[in-house]
Amino acid sequence: MIELITSLMAITLRSGASLIYATVGEIYTERSGILNLGIEGMMLMSAVTSFATVYHTGSLFLGILMAMLVGGAMASIHAFLSITMRANQVVSGLSITLFGSGMASFLGQRLGPESNKGYLVGLVGAKFEPIAIPFLSKLPIIGAIFNQDILTYIVYLLLPAGWYYLYKTRNGLNLRAVGENPQTADAMGINIAKVRYLYTILGGMLVGIGGAHLSLSYAPGWTENITGGRGWIVIALVIFSMWNPARAVWGAILFGGINAVQFRLQASGTTIPAAYLNMLPYLATIFVLVILTWWEALSKRVGAPSALAKSYMREDK
Amino acid sequence: MRIVFEKRKTLSRKAIFLVPLASFFISLILTAILLAIFKANPFVTFIAMFKGAFGSWPNFTETLVKATPLMLTGLGVLVAFRLKFWNIGAEGQLTLGGIAASWVVLFWTPFLPPWMVLPLAILVGMLAGAFWAGIPALLKVRLKVDEVLTTLMLNYVAILFAEHLYYGPWRDPKGFGFPGTPQFPDFTWLPRIAGRAHLGLIFALVLALVLWFVLNRTRWGFELQVIGNNPGAAQTQGIHIAKNIMTALLLAGALAGLAGVCEVTGISRRLQQGLSIGYGYTAIIVAWLAQLNPIATIIVALLIAALLVGGDQVQMMMGLPASMGLVLQGMLLFPMLAGSLFTEYRLRIIKTKLRDAQSG
């Protein structure tokens, strides 16, 4: 039993880590007032490019760097369209996802080695190996926490650091001001466009790591549509965590947990059709959203930044 | 000297035509660059695409085949977008419409007079689509649940459900393991007009005209416009927002559902893999490029369909992957989005001599 729980927990953490990276990234982006619905496409693009980089160079570090670069570059397209060109952020994000998923699948058939006709599918490359921490990793149940790869260990730091930066530093305060009330922030002398660009791109880089985690640690390898809607679940997780990086962990654990249970049930040869098990994460997203929105309305808590998805133009006042 | 954006008093008429045109050319250039990077000659590719879509009568009818579901789902998305209700769920609504129509044909045929099966399948399919769009709409108006996510998550559920049916309980036992239901009896097929193009095309054209009239010439259309532009004003004018969102979304779902019905009864004549190939997502682009105008939606759907059919041809001829179609769609949207600024704002260059004059 203890073994089962430990293994469930290990899977939960492994599948939750990529969600946490992307969720924290999107929280920062949304805190500045920019809604980026392009995460699914960005994760796919960084998953494929980072895997290709690692396959050809053998360097995991370069792979992560590539993922951050690609995530940041795609986020900057969204930033340019929604900040400078004041385009509709919903449609802009959707086009990033369309473009990203098409491009990722295209690259997956072009970036592979000649010997494989350019295909990346089915190849094995270097991946992040778990590093067991002496003694701690031997403990029952919580041992799983200390037998992870480096990307997951960084998540343990990312959560408190993300929280601290947002709530306890000057920059974090400015960021929140820009997302809540850009008029006032502008009057305080904060450069709205600069802050929004900065955190949209930074968020994109974190989303990129989330994508790389899938192809370099979780899967590992490249398959078509490797994200399977994770990029959209992240959007739900941001709402679920009420725009607080520290709370991103609960959502990720919940959805990582559903994944783990699904895994286990399928492996145990259940009579429930696979299709219904595969529906679980999507149905759970809807269910959690409903509960949360309902609860928020009851407790009159406002989580979303007030200026979210609204473009700001000084001349409009 | 500095450049400022000035809000126009009214939308620029000129920009409404010029922006899509300019965007189209910019996206051609972007695509050309991309093709060149991957060592495909852009001119050869573009000419091949054009020929593939319009080059011959059979090719043109194939373009119509792809345009039909795009028109129907595009119209559905448009109705919702007029309200700023971000319906990303046309794909799922289409899929459920296809499932429901198949259900009627496969299981009700023995109990019905033959002439009744197809009309009933169309009706039930549209109701199923409406139901699938009604869930997020109800959650939105009752509990203010974010519709982007609910509509999207329901896509995955509908698609998985369809897969389960044609791989599992509905699979043709004589199909040699092929994932699909048995073929429908011929009296339930949607009549074809030319090539594989079917009656669905006529449905789409008629519905576009009706929708144009309803949205632009009736009180209800006006109410939708007000809600979309200014929900606060709508409220004070006594417009019932919740009721309008519900009706609009049921209509949107029914339209997407009809697209699904037409696909299974007009094209594949069975429920099988390939029902959900992204029409519902492309519909968002169609509606957006058409600037939420039903008549323009028909034209844009035709152009995008040409892009898809042309893309397929290129794929076969030049060995480019099918996913290139999605990339092209993104390339089309980016300049269009950037350009939308110019319909609402104009650029003004202000020359100033004193640096001080700039601050403030």
XYZ file of C-alpha atoms in Angstrom:
677
model
C 0.000 0.000 0.000
C 2.752 2.391 1.037
C 4.619 1.457 -2.099
C 1.540 2.247 -4.169
C 1.114 5.669 -2.560
C 4.799 6.405 -3.027
C 4.677 5.525 -6.703
C 1.454 7.495 -7.187
C 3.134 10.463 -5.589
C 6.190 10.142 -7.790
C 4.015 10.156 -10.937
C 1.989 13.063 -9.574
C 5.095 15.161 -9.030
C 6.554 14.246 -12.392
C 3.424 15.135 -14.327
C 2.697 18.132 -12.107
C 6.078 19.836 -12.522
C 5.525 20.976 -16.119
C 2.119 22.305 -15.118
C 3.663 24.319 -12.280
C 6.291 25.955 -14.503
C 3.666 26.996 -17.019
C 1.169 28.063 -14.355
C 3.643 30.299 -12.538
C 4.663 31.770 -15.898
C 1.086 32.511 -16.880
C 0.342 33.966 -13.424
C 3.124 36.513 -13.927
C 1.855 37.341 -17.415
C -1.737 37.750 -16.268
C -0.689 39.795 -13.256
C 0.610 42.415 -15.688
C -2.811 42.488 -17.356
C -2.029 40.311 -20.371
C -4.057 37.164 -20.979
C -2.029 34.695 -23.015
C -4.085 31.801 -24.388
C -1.168 30.673 -26.505
C 0.333 28.386 -23.842
C -0.672 25.144 -25.549
C 1.116 26.186 -28.736
C 4.114 27.550 -26.852
C 4.546 24.367 -24.810
C 4.390 22.263 -27.969
C 6.947 24.438 -29.724
C 9.387 24.423 -26.833
C 8.902 20.686 -26.310
C 9.843 19.911 -29.908
C 12.708 22.404 -30.219
C 14.273 21.493 -26.887
C 14.097 17.798 -27.698
C 15.675 18.393 -31.100
C 18.433 20.476 -29.501
C 19.193 17.813 -26.925
C 19.076 15.059 -29.547
C 21.616 16.795 -31.756
C 23.921 18.339 -29.150
C 23.443 15.978 -26.227
C 23.323 18.962 -23.903
C 20.303 19.179 -21.635
C 21.320 22.683 -20.640
C 21.165 23.873 -24.254
C 17.795 22.165 -24.554
C 16.365 24.156 -21.667
C 17.933 27.324 -23.037
C 16.300 26.672 -26.413
C 12.935 26.068 -24.744
C 13.180 29.386 -22.897
C 14.217 31.153 -26.070
C 11.341 29.713 -28.097
C 8.800 30.290 -25.309
C 10.012 33.852 -24.894
C 10.005 34.517 -28.639
C 6.440 33.283 -29.061
C 5.327 35.268 -26.049
C 6.883 38.364 -27.578
C 4.702 37.923 -30.683
C 1.698 37.927 -28.375
C 3.131 40.895 -26.476
C 3.672 42.862 -29.661
C 0.164 42.152 -30.939
C -1.633 42.801 -27.676
C 0.472 45.609 -26.162
C 1.813 47.604 -29.101
C -0.903 46.783 -31.631
C -3.696 46.515 -29.028
C -5.134 43.452 -30.712
C -7.791 41.341 -29.080
C -5.873 39.174 -26.615
C -8.193 36.178 -26.824
C -7.864 35.922 -30.591
C -4.147 36.688 -30.512
C -3.528 33.909 -27.975
C -5.599 31.476 -29.991
C -3.614 32.227 -33.117
C -0.390 31.610 -31.198
C -1.754 28.200 -30.238
C -2.871 27.384 -33.787
C 0.436 28.489 -35.227
C 2.438 26.775 -32.489
C 0.722 23.418 -32.725
C 1.004 23.383 -36.515
C 4.602 24.515 -36.475
C 5.576 22.040 -33.748
C 4.122 19.136 -35.681
C 5.876 20.413 -38.819
C 9.212 20.762 -37.042
C 8.757 17.284 -35.577
C 8.981 16.014 -39.152
C 11.901 18.220 -40.157
C 14.335 18.574 -37.258
C 15.134 14.871 -36.923
C 18.270 13.244 -38.318
C 18.642 12.383 -42.015
C 18.689 8.700 -41.106
C 15.133 9.045 -39.772
C 13.888 11.125 -42.752
C 13.834 14.198 -40.563
C 11.323 12.730 -38.124
C 11.775 13.187 -34.394
C 8.983 10.818 -33.355
C 10.208 7.653 -31.704
C 13.770 8.824 -31.163
C 15.480 8.518 -27.809
C 17.686 11.314 -26.587
C 19.296 12.353 -23.337
C 16.840 13.047 -20.538
C 16.838 14.406 -17.030
C 17.598 11.533 -14.642
C 16.236 11.442 -11.084
C 18.806 12.347 -8.452
C 18.118 10.578 -5.181
C 18.940 12.650 -2.136
C 20.726 10.388 0.363
C 18.646 9.240 3.355
C 15.608 11.495 2.580
C 14.764 9.576 -0.575
C 14.596 6.335 1.462
C 11.732 7.584 3.649
C 8.313 6.027 3.009
C 5.844 8.112 0.964
C 7.624 11.476 1.165
C 10.721 9.791 -0.193
C 9.174 10.371 -3.630
C 9.679 14.088 -3.140
C 13.413 13.588 -2.838
C 13.892 11.239 -5.747
C 13.211 13.584 -8.655
C 15.161 15.186 -11.452
C 16.679 18.626 -11.273
C 13.747 20.327 -13.030
C 11.406 19.162 -10.287
C 13.803 20.266 -7.551
C 13.857 23.732 -9.114
C 10.048 23.757 -8.857
C 10.400 23.479 -5.049
C 12.346 26.756 -5.171
C 10.225 28.390 -7.865
C 7.039 28.317 -5.783
C 8.256 30.266 -2.728
C 10.492 32.508 -4.852
C 7.598 33.301 -7.188
C 5.415 34.160 -4.216
C 8.082 36.276 -2.517
C 8.890 38.303 -5.632
C 5.235 39.078 -6.325
C 4.211 40.062 -2.803
C 7.359 41.212 -0.996
C 9.428 43.170 -3.488
C 9.110 46.587 -5.065
C 9.069 45.078 -8.574
C 6.301 42.715 -7.557
C 4.252 45.597 -6.229
C 4.713 47.500 -9.479
C 3.705 44.432 -11.445
C 0.504 44.030 -9.438
C -0.257 47.742 -9.796
C 0.027 47.518 -13.584
C -2.426 44.626 -13.702
C -4.872 46.137 -11.225
C -4.921 49.773 -12.189
C -2.728 50.821 -15.109
C -3.912 54.463 -14.954
C -2.622 54.876 -11.418
C 0.540 52.912 -12.110
C 1.191 55.161 -15.102
C 0.722 58.234 -12.918
C 3.198 56.732 -10.440
C 5.754 56.761 -13.248
C 5.732 53.068 -14.105
C 6.235 52.313 -17.798
C 3.149 50.158 -18.453
C 4.216 48.788 -21.835
C 7.684 47.899 -20.559
C 6.361 46.000 -17.540
C 3.815 44.137 -19.665
C 6.407 43.168 -22.277
C 8.816 42.038 -19.587
C 6.434 39.731 -17.736
C 4.736 38.395 -20.858
C 8.143 37.307 -22.149
C 9.320 36.068 -18.757
C 6.080 34.099 -18.430
C 6.673 32.668 -21.893
C 10.132 31.470 -20.854
C 8.697 29.627 -17.865
C 6.003 28.117 -20.096
C 8.872 27.056 -22.357
C 10.540 25.160 -19.494
C 7.178 23.529 -18.821
C 7.126 22.321 -22.414
C 10.718 21.120 -22.260
C 9.910 19.178 -19.095
C 7.447 17.097 -21.119
C 9.885 16.086 -23.837
C 13.031 15.880 -21.686
C 11.727 14.368 -18.480
C 8.079 13.331 -18.356
C 7.514 11.546 -21.677
C 10.516 11.661 -22.554
C 10.837 12.133 -26.311
C 8.687 13.818 -28.903
C 5.224 12.650 -29.930
C 2.588 14.589 -31.846
C 0.418 16.608 -29.485
C 2.583 15.683 -26.500
C 0.814 18.290 -24.346
C -2.656 16.776 -24.766
C -4.380 19.969 -23.664
C -2.055 20.703 -20.719
C -1.633 24.255 -21.983
C -5.348 24.785 -21.527
C -5.431 23.127 -18.135
C -2.774 25.662 -17.124
C -5.204 28.497 -17.892
C -7.637 26.836 -15.504
C -4.900 26.320 -12.899
C -4.153 30.051 -12.914
C -7.747 30.726 -11.944
C -7.597 27.825 -9.509
C -4.547 29.328 -7.772
C -6.217 32.756 -7.695
C -3.176 34.350 -9.351
C -0.910 33.422 -6.440
C 2.259 31.514 -7.465
C 2.435 29.659 -4.154
C -1.026 28.175 -4.709
C -0.069 26.887 -8.155
C 1.122 23.747 -6.405
C -2.357 22.566 -5.374
C -3.789 22.604 -8.835
C -0.780 20.876 -10.279
C -0.922 18.191 -7.596
C -4.635 17.674 -8.192
C -4.228 17.306 -11.953
C -0.977 15.419 -11.666
C -2.828 13.154 -9.244
C -5.677 12.536 -11.680
C -3.076 11.606 -14.264
C -1.440 9.217 -11.854
C -4.721 7.514 -10.919
C -5.629 7.233 -14.607
C -2.255 5.620 -15.267
C -2.697 3.133 -12.462
C -6.262 2.209 -13.386
C -5.292 1.613 -16.991
C -2.340 -0.499 -15.926
C -4.530 -2.579 -13.614
C -6.767 -3.570 -16.538
C -10.016 -1.963 -15.436
C -13.269 -2.497 -17.366
C -13.923 1.261 -17.559
C -13.350 2.211 -21.213
C -10.118 4.127 -21.710
C -11.992 6.999 -23.342
C -13.860 7.742 -20.122
C -10.649 7.679 -18.088
C -9.047 10.022 -20.597
C -11.951 12.443 -20.175
C -11.180 12.789 -16.470
C -8.711 15.719 -16.556
C -10.988 17.742 -18.830
C -14.129 17.050 -16.816
C -12.227 17.759 -13.607
C -11.118 21.124 -15.027
C -14.723 22.108 -15.672
C -15.821 20.790 -12.283
C -13.082 22.637 -10.387
C -13.781 25.845 -12.308
C -17.457 25.676 -11.445
C -16.810 25.026 -7.759
C -14.189 27.737 -7.580
C -16.198 30.391 -9.393
C -19.171 29.581 -7.215
C -17.091 29.765 -4.068
C -15.462 33.009 -5.156
C -18.880 34.546 -5.750
C -20.038 33.411 -2.325
C -17.014 34.710 -0.448
C -16.843 37.869 -2.616
C -13.164 37.276 -3.204
C -11.779 38.850 -6.305
C -8.802 37.031 -7.714
C -8.338 38.226 -11.265
C -6.282 41.356 -11.954
C -8.840 44.076 -12.769
C -7.189 45.142 -16.001
C -6.742 41.593 -17.319
C -7.069 41.378 -21.119
C -7.726 45.116 -21.433
C -5.270 47.056 -23.531
C -4.015 50.289 -22.079
C -3.574 53.498 -23.988
C -2.848 56.732 -22.250
C -4.596 58.758 -24.948
C -7.875 56.896 -24.321
C -8.466 58.417 -20.913
C 8.886 64.296 -33.050
C 6.697 61.565 -31.699
C 4.068 59.216 -32.985
C 0.739 58.908 -31.232
C -2.347 56.840 -31.860
C -5.527 58.781 -32.099
C -8.856 57.079 -31.653
C -11.048 57.504 -34.690
C -14.545 58.839 -34.128
C -15.981 56.140 -36.340
C -14.485 52.937 -37.703
C -12.609 53.670 -40.878
C -14.464 52.292 -43.924
C -11.308 52.295 -45.956
C -9.380 50.401 -43.294
C -12.066 47.706 -43.079
C -11.224 46.712 -46.666
C -7.571 47.636 -46.797
C -6.466 45.923 -43.597
C -7.547 42.378 -44.577
C -6.078 42.880 -48.039
C -2.753 44.162 -46.748
C -2.727 41.444 -44.071
C -3.218 38.802 -46.727
C -0.208 40.029 -48.680
C 1.964 40.313 -45.599
C 1.048 36.761 -44.642
C 1.944 35.607 -48.154
C 5.369 37.178 -47.720
C 5.823 35.651 -44.256
C 4.798 32.252 -45.573
C 7.151 32.618 -48.526
C 10.037 33.270 -46.155
C 9.092 30.245 -44.067
C 8.825 28.021 -47.137
C 12.180 29.251 -48.374
C 13.756 28.359 -45.021
C 12.518 24.802 -45.461
C 13.847 24.705 -49.020
C 10.505 24.796 -50.804
C 10.138 27.272 -53.649
C 7.421 29.708 -52.482
C 6.204 30.624 -55.993
C 5.912 27.042 -57.113
C 4.119 26.257 -53.857
C 1.655 29.136 -54.143
C 0.842 28.350 -57.775
C 0.405 24.686 -56.917
C -1.899 25.663 -54.049
C -4.009 27.894 -56.261
C -4.291 25.216 -58.933
C -5.089 22.628 -56.316
C -8.018 24.679 -55.037
C -9.435 26.299 -58.188
C -7.568 24.697 -61.084
C -10.309 22.328 -62.226
C -13.998 21.667 -61.605
C -13.380 18.555 -59.432
C -10.816 20.499 -57.395
C -13.225 23.381 -56.978
C -15.979 21.081 -55.713
C -13.501 19.740 -53.139
C -12.935 23.324 -52.031
C -16.711 23.622 -51.612
C -16.715 20.389 -49.570
C -14.264 21.889 -47.087
C -15.886 25.313 -47.181
C -19.291 23.992 -46.089
C -18.423 22.973 -42.484
C -16.259 26.096 -42.186
C -19.192 28.282 -43.213
C -21.594 26.623 -40.764
C -19.223 26.567 -37.782
C -17.981 30.050 -38.728
C -21.540 31.368 -38.555
C -21.974 29.663 -35.177
C -18.791 31.147 -33.756
C -19.755 34.563 -35.133
C -23.083 34.673 -33.296
C -21.322 33.967 -30.005
C -18.433 36.356 -30.679
C -20.894 39.211 -31.333
C -21.686 38.914 -27.635
C -17.986 38.670 -26.730
C -18.780 35.125 -25.649
C -15.574 33.304 -26.602
C -16.975 30.084 -27.960
C -13.939 27.918 -28.705
C -16.172 24.847 -28.637
C -17.419 24.634 -32.227
C -15.232 21.546 -32.703
C -16.980 19.673 -29.904
C -20.412 20.928 -30.952
C -19.740 19.702 -34.494
C -18.575 16.330 -33.178
C -21.610 15.872 -30.961
C -23.891 16.838 -33.859
C -22.233 14.114 -35.917
C -22.609 11.577 -33.100
C -26.300 12.397 -32.613
C -27.075 12.190 -36.333
C -25.304 8.832 -36.514
C -27.299 7.635 -33.521
C -30.582 8.467 -35.263
C -29.532 6.805 -38.520
C -28.045 3.694 -36.907
C -30.671 3.011 -34.266
C -33.958 4.659 -35.302
C -34.086 3.659 -38.984
C -36.007 0.375 -38.400
C -38.806 2.243 -36.630
C -39.262 5.175 -38.999
C -40.510 5.686 -42.552
C -37.380 6.104 -44.718
C -38.116 9.700 -45.764
C -38.200 10.779 -42.139
C -34.766 9.536 -41.033
C -32.597 12.254 -42.600
C -34.710 15.246 -41.486
C -34.863 13.790 -38.000
C -31.103 13.164 -37.964
C -30.564 16.810 -38.935
C -32.905 17.988 -36.207
C -31.422 15.781 -33.474
C -27.888 16.655 -34.580
C -28.624 20.364 -34.317
C -30.223 19.862 -30.911
C -27.159 17.939 -29.736
C -24.871 20.748 -30.887
C -27.101 23.262 -29.141
C -27.010 21.174 -25.965
C -23.196 21.028 -26.048
C -22.998 24.834 -26.407
C -25.788 25.301 -23.880
C -23.756 23.805 -21.023
C -21.016 26.488 -21.045
C -23.639 29.165 -21.726
C -25.658 28.113 -18.698
C -22.536 27.939 -16.527
C -21.588 31.406 -17.743
C -24.913 33.125 -17.092
C -25.667 31.318 -13.835
C -22.227 31.118 -12.221
C -20.003 33.323 -14.410
C -17.740 30.374 -15.197
C -15.070 31.268 -17.786
C -16.396 30.128 -21.179
C -13.061 29.846 -22.979
C -12.142 26.913 -20.799
C -15.500 25.184 -20.530
C -16.134 25.241 -24.290
C -12.615 24.018 -24.906
C -12.648 21.209 -22.358
C -15.956 19.973 -23.774
C -14.250 19.604 -27.169
C -11.909 17.012 -25.719
C -14.814 15.222 -24.040
C -16.897 15.099 -27.252
C -13.973 13.919 -29.368
C -13.034 11.185 -26.884
C -16.687 10.118 -26.760
C -16.844 9.836 -30.561
C -13.596 7.818 -30.589
C -14.980 5.521 -27.944
C -18.119 4.924 -30.048
C -16.477 4.118 -33.369
C -13.638 2.116 -31.840
C -15.965 0.386 -29.387
C -19.706 -0.292 -29.248
C -20.655 1.220 -32.625
C -17.795 -0.274 -34.631
C -18.766 -2.055 -37.814
C -18.366 -5.787 -37.036
C -17.726 -6.414 -40.747
C -15.252 -3.538 -40.994
C -12.036 -5.597 -40.663
C -11.083 -3.632 -37.559
C -11.480 -0.294 -39.337
C -12.455 2.371 -36.775
C -15.906 3.434 -37.923
C -19.582 2.539 -37.791
C -21.292 0.552 -40.569
C -22.172 2.637 -43.606
C -25.535 4.412 -43.402
C -28.364 3.170 -45.678
C -28.448 5.185 -48.923
C -31.829 6.840 -48.281
C -30.277 8.677 -45.306
C -27.484 10.235 -47.354
C -27.523 13.984 -47.730
C -28.042 14.640 -51.493
C -24.942 15.783 -53.357
C -24.959 18.695 -55.783
C -21.631 18.529 -57.592
C -18.763 16.141 -56.955
C -18.815 15.514 -53.223
C -20.324 18.955 -52.491
C -23.695 18.394 -50.846
C -26.885 20.108 -49.767
C -25.076 21.445 -46.675
C -23.616 24.164 -48.887
C -27.128 25.423 -49.699
C -28.000 25.293 -45.993
C -24.945 27.421 -45.223
C -25.688 30.021 -47.917
C -29.332 30.379 -46.892
C -28.477 30.500 -43.190
C -25.862 33.191 -43.810
C -28.470 35.400 -45.492
C -31.008 34.753 -42.731
C -28.408 35.431 -40.074
C -27.308 38.640 -41.776
C -30.915 39.831 -41.745
C -31.499 38.777 -38.128
C -28.285 40.342 -36.834
C -28.534 43.608 -38.755
C -32.226 44.236 -39.203
C -34.027 42.888 -36.155
C -34.367 43.980 -32.587
C -32.692 40.807 -31.355
C -29.647 41.447 -33.517
C -29.450 44.947 -32.161
C -29.654 43.658 -28.586
C -26.756 41.270 -29.226
C -24.733 44.175 -30.599
C -25.390 46.298 -27.518
C -24.537 43.463 -25.124
C -21.288 42.813 -26.967
C -20.215 46.437 -27.095
C -21.397 47.641 -23.741
C -22.971 45.208 -21.284
C -23.516 48.028 -18.794
C -25.607 50.024 -21.241
C -27.511 46.872 -22.181
C -28.420 46.324 -18.556
C -29.700 49.878 -18.043
C -31.723 49.629 -21.255
C -33.462 46.624 -19.803
C -31.988 44.071 -22.195
C -32.111 40.597 -20.702
C -28.439 39.605 -20.990
C -28.641 36.054 -19.643
C -31.547 35.123 -21.910
C -29.777 36.575 -24.943
C -26.556 34.706 -24.215
C -28.492 31.449 -23.870
C -30.423 31.857 -27.144
C -27.353 33.017 -29.055
C -25.298 30.079 -27.830
C -28.021 27.524 -28.514
C -28.149 28.912 -32.043
C -24.341 28.817 -32.310
C -24.268 25.197 -31.155
C -27.078 24.205 -33.513
C -25.161 25.657 -36.473
C -21.983 23.792 -35.539
C -24.068 20.670 -34.902
C -25.526 20.973 -38.407
C -21.994 21.053 -39.785
C -21.360 17.731 -38.018
C -24.595 16.229 -39.372
C -23.655 17.262 -42.912
C -20.178 15.731 -42.549
C -21.451 12.297 -41.459
C -24.517 12.108 -43.742
C -23.063 13.969 -46.738
C -19.390 13.011 -46.876
C -18.296 9.979 -44.849
C -21.812 8.434 -44.641
C -20.744 6.837 -41.398
C -19.269 7.988 -38.102
C -15.530 7.462 -38.378
C -12.149 8.862 -37.597
C -11.597 12.218 -39.281
C -14.864 13.851 -38.261
C -12.985 16.186 -35.977
C -10.134 17.629 -38.017
C -10.117 21.151 -36.687
C -12.951 22.846 -38.601
C -14.257 24.212 -35.299
C -10.939 25.911 -34.545
C -10.496 27.221 -38.061
C -14.027 28.611 -37.751
C -12.695 31.091 -35.186
C -10.293 32.434 -37.787
C -13.009 32.507 -40.409
C -15.356 34.494 -38.178
C -12.605 36.840 -37.081
C -11.242 37.501 -40.567
C -14.827 38.130 -41.703
C -15.097 40.718 -38.925
C -18.180 38.900 -37.626
C -20.180 39.565 -40.758
C -22.234 36.544 -41.986
C -21.904 37.346 -45.693
C -18.173 37.931 -45.411
C -17.970 34.635 -43.475
C -19.123 32.747 -46.573
C -16.394 34.342 -48.680
C -13.651 33.920 -46.084
C -14.675 30.292 -45.490
C -14.289 29.677 -49.216
C -10.833 31.256 -49.242
C -9.644 29.330 -46.191
C -11.060 26.128 -47.667
C -9.065 26.874 -50.813
C -6.013 27.233 -48.596
C -6.739 23.847 -46.985
C -7.395 22.017 -50.265
C -4.449 23.743 -51.903
C -2.369 22.805 -48.875
C -3.373 19.150 -49.231
C -2.322 19.201 -52.895
C 1.014 20.764 -52.048
C 1.460 18.217 -49.327
C 1.024 15.368 -51.790
C 3.101 17.020 -54.506
C 5.948 18.552 -52.549
C 5.997 16.380 -49.462
C 5.150 19.117 -47.000
C 3.341 17.922 -43.851
C -0.395 18.612 -43.476
C 0.283 20.638 -40.335
C 1.539 23.372 -42.667
C -2.144 24.327 -43.017
C -2.311 25.355 -39.354
C 0.897 27.332 -39.707
C -0.551 29.182 -42.691
C -3.679 30.015 -40.703
C -1.589 31.492 -37.915
C 0.416 33.473 -40.469
C -2.848 34.875 -41.793
C -4.080 35.902 -38.388
C -0.999 37.681 -37.057
C -0.932 40.561 -39.592
C -4.722 40.782 -39.425
C -4.612 41.190 -35.653
C -1.878 43.759 -35.865
C -3.811 45.601 -38.545
C -7.049 45.751 -36.580
C -5.498 48.682 -34.738
C -5.791 50.839 -37.830
C -9.550 50.485 -38.107
C -9.982 52.046 -34.683
C -6.975 54.332 -34.464
C -5.026 56.550 -36.799
C -1.332 57.281 -36.569
C -0.399 60.891 -36.081
C 3.079 62.260 -36.153
C 3.479 65.289 -33.963
C 6.503 67.482 -34.505
C 7.732 69.310 -31.450
C 10.653 71.664 -31.085
C 10.931 71.729 -27.312
C 11.786 68.511 -25.552
C 9.693 69.656 -22.595
C 6.576 69.646 -24.716
C 6.805 65.870 -24.882
C 6.279 65.238 -21.227
C 2.750 65.286 -19.977
